[in-house]
């Protein structure tokens, strides 16, 4: 069961939901609209023997926007810290951006109860797409849970910047390494 | 409502959810599911969705793994067999896998109530990714329904 706009507003007021910074004009009927932060990374594969290694490359702004290209993998973060100890979350793209062929969250839409941070966004453009920092890009819904909660102790819980996959960490570095 | 990890474990113990093998580990709102031991490579095929075309052969996944290539399409079954007549399972990507650019399903995230079976992953890589048998590649949540099946 998803929280309505008024229930999310009450949960923010009571502290059951954290949205920081919070903009009370950014609601849909049952979700809060977030923007993309001001950092965009491209995850660039390099052939390495029979396999690949990966390194992040900052995407630079051109006339105030990033130019996203098809066939590349981009990581950004939400422009707000979002989380809740009481509710599970679902993060999805805004329909208006979906209409332009932009995939957000590569089948990973679930936000665990107990996590609170700026969420890493996985972005795929099916067409060349310009995107500006702080542009509205997605929405988060909050869902009631059944059962006793378990504390979240995920490796990504503490980071507010775009986080590389631990699968892409250099083999001789800790799994959470990020350049 | 979505079940918490402790409630999923209790529902498995009570027989309201079937999930096997299960080692007892849960996430706050899900259980990880793992890649099985075989893979079908649909890459480069012209797919006739209107016909009952044969699937490409199942290939064993070697322990050292296989690199999936962008532009390809692969299917593979989960190691786990799971389902429930009481809660609806929904399969989601994991953040570590999503950040490596791998879609684990295409439109097909919801499992029918009452079906107990392995899940067929629809693997669409947007960057090269090394997959190994038994790797935690996705997670499943369980959701309440309004009435009995």
XYZ file of C-alpha atoms in Angstrom:
328
model
C 0.000 0.000 0.000
C 1.545 3.280 -1.110
C 1.363 6.503 0.877
C -0.678 9.317 -0.625
C 0.712 12.820 -0.975
C -0.851 13.911 2.312
C 0.477 10.813 4.119
C 4.004 11.487 2.787
C 3.720 15.125 3.941
C 2.725 13.955 7.429
C 5.556 11.395 7.459
C 8.077 14.099 6.523
C 6.711 16.329 9.290
C 6.924 13.526 11.879
C 10.396 12.396 10.768
C 9.214 8.962 9.581
C 10.368 9.975 6.078
C 13.498 12.018 5.376
C 13.639 14.199 2.258
C 16.434 16.741 2.518
C 16.292 19.292 0.993
C 12.501 19.138 0.860
C 10.371 21.075 -1.625
C 6.642 20.918 -0.767
C 5.691 21.740 -4.358
C 7.251 18.557 -5.754
C 4.487 16.019 -5.171
C 2.407 13.806 -7.396
C -0.656 12.068 -5.953
C 1.377 9.296 -4.317
C 5.046 10.173 -4.772
C 7.684 12.862 -4.339
C 9.532 14.115 -7.408
C 13.307 14.289 -7.139
C 15.901 15.848 -9.372
C 19.279 14.686 -10.604
C 22.273 16.035 -8.674
C 25.122 18.023 -10.207
C 27.535 15.148 -10.855
C 27.303 12.785 -13.837
C 29.700 9.876 -14.334
C 30.119 7.700 -17.392
C 31.208 4.147 -16.610
C 33.700 3.440 -19.357
C 34.768 -0.159 -20.076
C 38.296 -0.846 -21.270
C 39.228 -4.169 -22.859
C 41.684 -6.016 -20.614
C 42.823 -9.377 -21.963
C 39.767 -11.589 -22.277
C 37.688 -9.261 -20.102
C 37.151 -5.624 -19.174
C 38.021 -3.134 -16.476
C 35.904 -0.096 -15.702
C 36.643 3.453 -14.651
C 34.390 6.429 -13.988
C 34.731 9.487 -16.189
C 33.097 12.780 -15.219
C 30.715 14.030 -17.910
C 31.276 17.756 -18.415
C 28.535 20.308 -18.887
C 28.067 21.842 -22.333
C 25.969 25.020 -22.249
C 24.575 24.038 -18.874
C 23.619 20.442 -19.701
C 25.150 17.013 -20.069
C 25.002 15.391 -23.486
C 24.091 11.739 -22.886
C 24.756 9.283 -25.680
C 23.110 5.944 -26.482
C 25.083 2.805 -25.707
C 26.758 4.245 -22.616
C 26.162 3.706 -18.920
C 25.824 6.775 -16.702
C 25.626 7.138 -12.922
C 24.311 10.192 -11.079
C 22.641 10.759 -7.706
C 19.372 12.214 -6.506
C 19.449 15.914 -5.563
C 18.106 15.102 -2.080
C 18.831 12.657 0.706
C 15.815 10.367 0.826
C 15.007 7.553 3.209
C 12.809 6.038 5.852
C 13.047 3.610 8.741
C 9.308 3.005 8.539
C 8.592 2.526 4.834
C 10.094 0.736 1.855
C 10.594 2.873 -1.236
C 10.170 2.591 -4.973
C 12.254 4.883 -7.181
C 11.230 5.212 -10.813
C 11.782 7.636 -13.666
C 9.441 10.486 -14.512
C 7.124 9.608 -17.399
C 8.143 12.819 -19.176
C 11.722 11.554 -19.371
C 10.627 8.026 -20.223
C 8.873 9.542 -23.226
C 12.279 10.772 -24.389
C 13.741 7.258 -24.150
C 15.649 7.724 -20.914
C 15.800 4.642 -18.676
C 16.291 5.346 -14.981
C 17.154 2.618 -12.440
C 18.140 -0.420 -14.485
C 15.450 -2.794 -13.136
C 16.540 -1.825 -9.590
C 13.566 0.193 -8.349
C 13.501 -0.998 -4.739
C 14.658 1.265 -1.912
C 15.130 -0.658 1.308
C 13.541 0.406 4.558
C 16.249 1.920 6.765
C 18.389 3.352 3.956
C 18.772 7.136 3.844
C 21.076 8.902 1.412
C 21.198 10.499 -1.997
C 20.389 7.508 -4.217
C 22.634 6.537 -7.077
C 20.731 6.730 -10.353
C 21.588 4.428 -13.242
C 20.833 6.190 -16.498
C 20.599 4.864 -20.059
C 19.691 7.100 -22.987
C 18.155 5.353 -25.980
C 18.491 8.597 -27.984
C 21.069 11.404 -27.683
C 19.648 13.396 -24.766
C 20.561 16.644 -23.048
C 19.969 16.660 -19.299
C 20.628 19.510 -16.885
C 21.769 19.367 -13.243
C 18.833 19.522 -10.803
C 16.339 18.733 -13.558
C 13.375 16.703 -12.282
C 14.156 13.139 -13.284
C 12.314 10.635 -11.084
C 9.851 10.024 -8.326
C 9.904 8.063 -5.094
C 6.916 6.316 -3.565
C 6.703 5.048 0.004
C 5.128 1.720 0.868
C 3.741 0.358 4.119
C 5.451 -2.787 5.345
C 4.251 -5.953 7.075
C 6.372 -7.468 9.836
C 9.141 -6.455 12.189
C 11.730 -4.232 10.499
C 15.350 -5.245 10.016
C 18.006 -2.532 10.137
C 19.612 -1.734 6.785
C 23.346 -2.320 6.691
C 23.990 -2.170 2.966
C 27.350 -1.131 1.597
C 25.850 1.859 -0.209
C 23.957 3.297 2.762
C 26.478 5.994 3.623
C 27.260 7.496 0.246
C 25.590 10.604 -1.188
C 27.560 10.695 -4.442
C 27.113 8.496 -7.508
C 28.499 5.098 -6.469
C 30.226 2.688 -8.838
C 29.211 -0.956 -8.648
C 31.465 -3.038 -6.369
C 31.708 -5.339 -9.409
C 33.730 -2.552 -11.055
C 36.198 -2.045 -8.224
C 39.854 -2.624 -9.088
C 40.746 -6.157 -8.090
C 43.371 -5.009 -5.570
C 41.135 -2.424 -3.872
C 38.351 -2.749 -1.303
C 34.992 -3.601 -2.860
C 33.522 -0.194 -2.068
C 36.324 1.727 -3.765
C 35.309 4.708 -5.845
C 37.623 6.941 -7.793
C 2.005 -3.945 1.798
C 5.556 -5.184 1.255
C 6.927 -7.774 3.663
C 9.972 -7.025 5.801
C 12.931 -9.406 5.672
C 12.118 -10.947 9.085
C 8.500 -11.473 7.980
C 9.654 -13.166 4.747
C 11.803 -15.559 6.800
C 8.859 -16.303 9.108
C 6.544 -16.894 6.112
C 9.076 -19.317 4.605
C 9.271 -21.176 7.940
C 5.456 -21.273 8.133
C 5.097 -22.555 4.557
C 3.280 -19.426 3.312
C 6.230 -18.735 0.969
C 8.232 -21.435 -0.822
C 11.829 -20.418 -1.487
C 14.467 -23.101 -1.872
C 17.383 -23.215 -1.313
C 17.172 -20.595 1.460
C 20.083 -19.968 3.816
C 18.133 -17.681 6.174
C 19.687 -14.426 4.924
C 17.264 -11.625 4.095
C 17.519 -7.955 3.149
C 15.317 -5.356 4.896
C 12.506 -5.946 2.370
C 13.669 -8.791 0.096
C 15.674 -11.969 -0.411
C 18.520 -12.191 -2.904
C 18.121 -14.680 -5.739
C 21.014 -16.193 -7.611
C 21.965 -17.106 -11.132
C 21.583 -20.793 -11.941
C 24.096 -22.963 -13.757
C 23.029 -22.406 -17.373
C 22.436 -19.581 -19.840
C 20.628 -19.213 -23.178
C 22.183 -16.734 -25.616
C 19.579 -15.080 -27.857
C 22.067 -12.480 -29.169
C 22.048 -11.921 -32.894
C 18.897 -13.973 -33.428
C 15.997 -12.615 -35.373
C 13.162 -13.214 -32.954
C 9.721 -14.080 -34.270
C 7.532 -13.355 -31.276
C 4.450 -14.322 -33.285
C 5.667 -17.898 -33.790
C 6.353 -20.649 -31.296
C 10.044 -20.629 -32.148
C 12.476 -22.971 -30.380
C 14.703 -21.418 -27.725
C 18.464 -21.321 -28.225
C 20.173 -24.189 -26.396
C 21.028 -24.006 -22.710
C 24.761 -23.605 -22.243
C 26.514 -24.466 -18.991
C 27.866 -21.432 -17.137
C 31.491 -22.168 -16.239
C 32.594 -21.447 -12.683
C 34.977 -18.726 -13.905
C 32.019 -16.927 -15.509
C 31.033 -15.593 -18.917
C 31.200 -12.010 -20.202
C 27.807 -10.838 -21.402
C 28.070 -8.237 -24.165
C 26.097 -5.022 -24.688
C 23.534 -5.433 -27.422
C 23.012 -9.056 -26.448
C 19.994 -10.769 -24.922
C 20.365 -13.717 -22.601
C 17.956 -15.717 -20.478
C 18.792 -17.795 -17.442
C 16.899 -19.405 -14.608
C 17.326 -18.543 -10.967
C 18.972 -21.132 -8.761
C 16.040 -20.723 -6.388
C 12.574 -22.097 -6.881
C 10.092 -19.737 -5.262
C 6.500 -18.643 -5.102
C 3.520 -18.216 -2.824
C -0.243 -18.567 -2.784
C -0.469 -15.826 -0.184
C 1.984 -13.103 -1.269
C 2.799 -11.792 -4.758
C 6.528 -12.038 -5.580
C 8.102 -9.177 -7.544
C 11.660 -9.478 -8.862
C 13.922 -6.422 -8.791
C 17.469 -5.710 -9.815
C 20.105 -5.217 -7.136
C 21.897 -1.892 -6.952
C 25.321 -3.480 -7.445
C 24.123 -5.204 -10.631
C 22.179 -2.186 -11.922
C 25.235 0.043 -11.467
C 27.092 -2.434 -13.660
C 24.469 -1.762 -16.354
C 22.600 -5.084 -16.393
C 18.819 -5.230 -16.749
C 17.598 -8.466 -15.118
C 14.112 -8.373 -16.602
C 12.261 -6.710 -19.462
C 8.721 -5.899 -18.325
C 8.533 -9.230 -16.510
C 9.004 -8.490 -12.825
C 5.795 -9.878 -11.333
C 5.285 -13.568 -10.566
C 1.741 -14.938 -10.657
C 0.169 -15.722 -7.309
C 0.315 -19.479 -6.721
C 3.118 -20.224 -9.187
C 6.145 -21.897 -7.595
C 9.038 -22.180 -10.061
C 12.481 -20.827 -10.875
C 12.398 -17.272 -12.260
C 13.610 -16.726 -15.801
C 15.890 -13.684 -15.877
C 15.784 -11.594 -19.053
C 19.352 -10.322 -19.087
C 20.059 -7.201 -21.158
C 23.568 -5.811 -20.581
C 24.312 -2.174 -21.382
C 28.002 -2.663 -20.516
C 30.140 -5.817 -20.532
C 29.512 -7.818 -17.355
C 31.050 -11.043 -16.052
C 28.386 -13.347 -14.649
C 29.068 -16.470 -12.646
C 26.808 -19.306 -11.566
C 25.446 -18.697 -8.081
C 26.039 -14.927 -8.073
C 23.357 -12.830 -6.352
C 21.965 -11.156 -9.445
C 18.506 -10.009 -8.328
C 16.189 -9.839 -5.328
C 12.558 -10.768 -4.731
C 10.011 -8.915 -2.621
C 6.666 -10.267 -1.441
C 3.445 -8.225 -1.386
C 0.125 -8.746 0.326
C -3.049 -9.329 -1.690
C -6.615 -8.424 -0.802
C -8.185 -11.879 -0.575
C -7.378 -15.575 -0.598
C -6.433 -17.150 -3.947
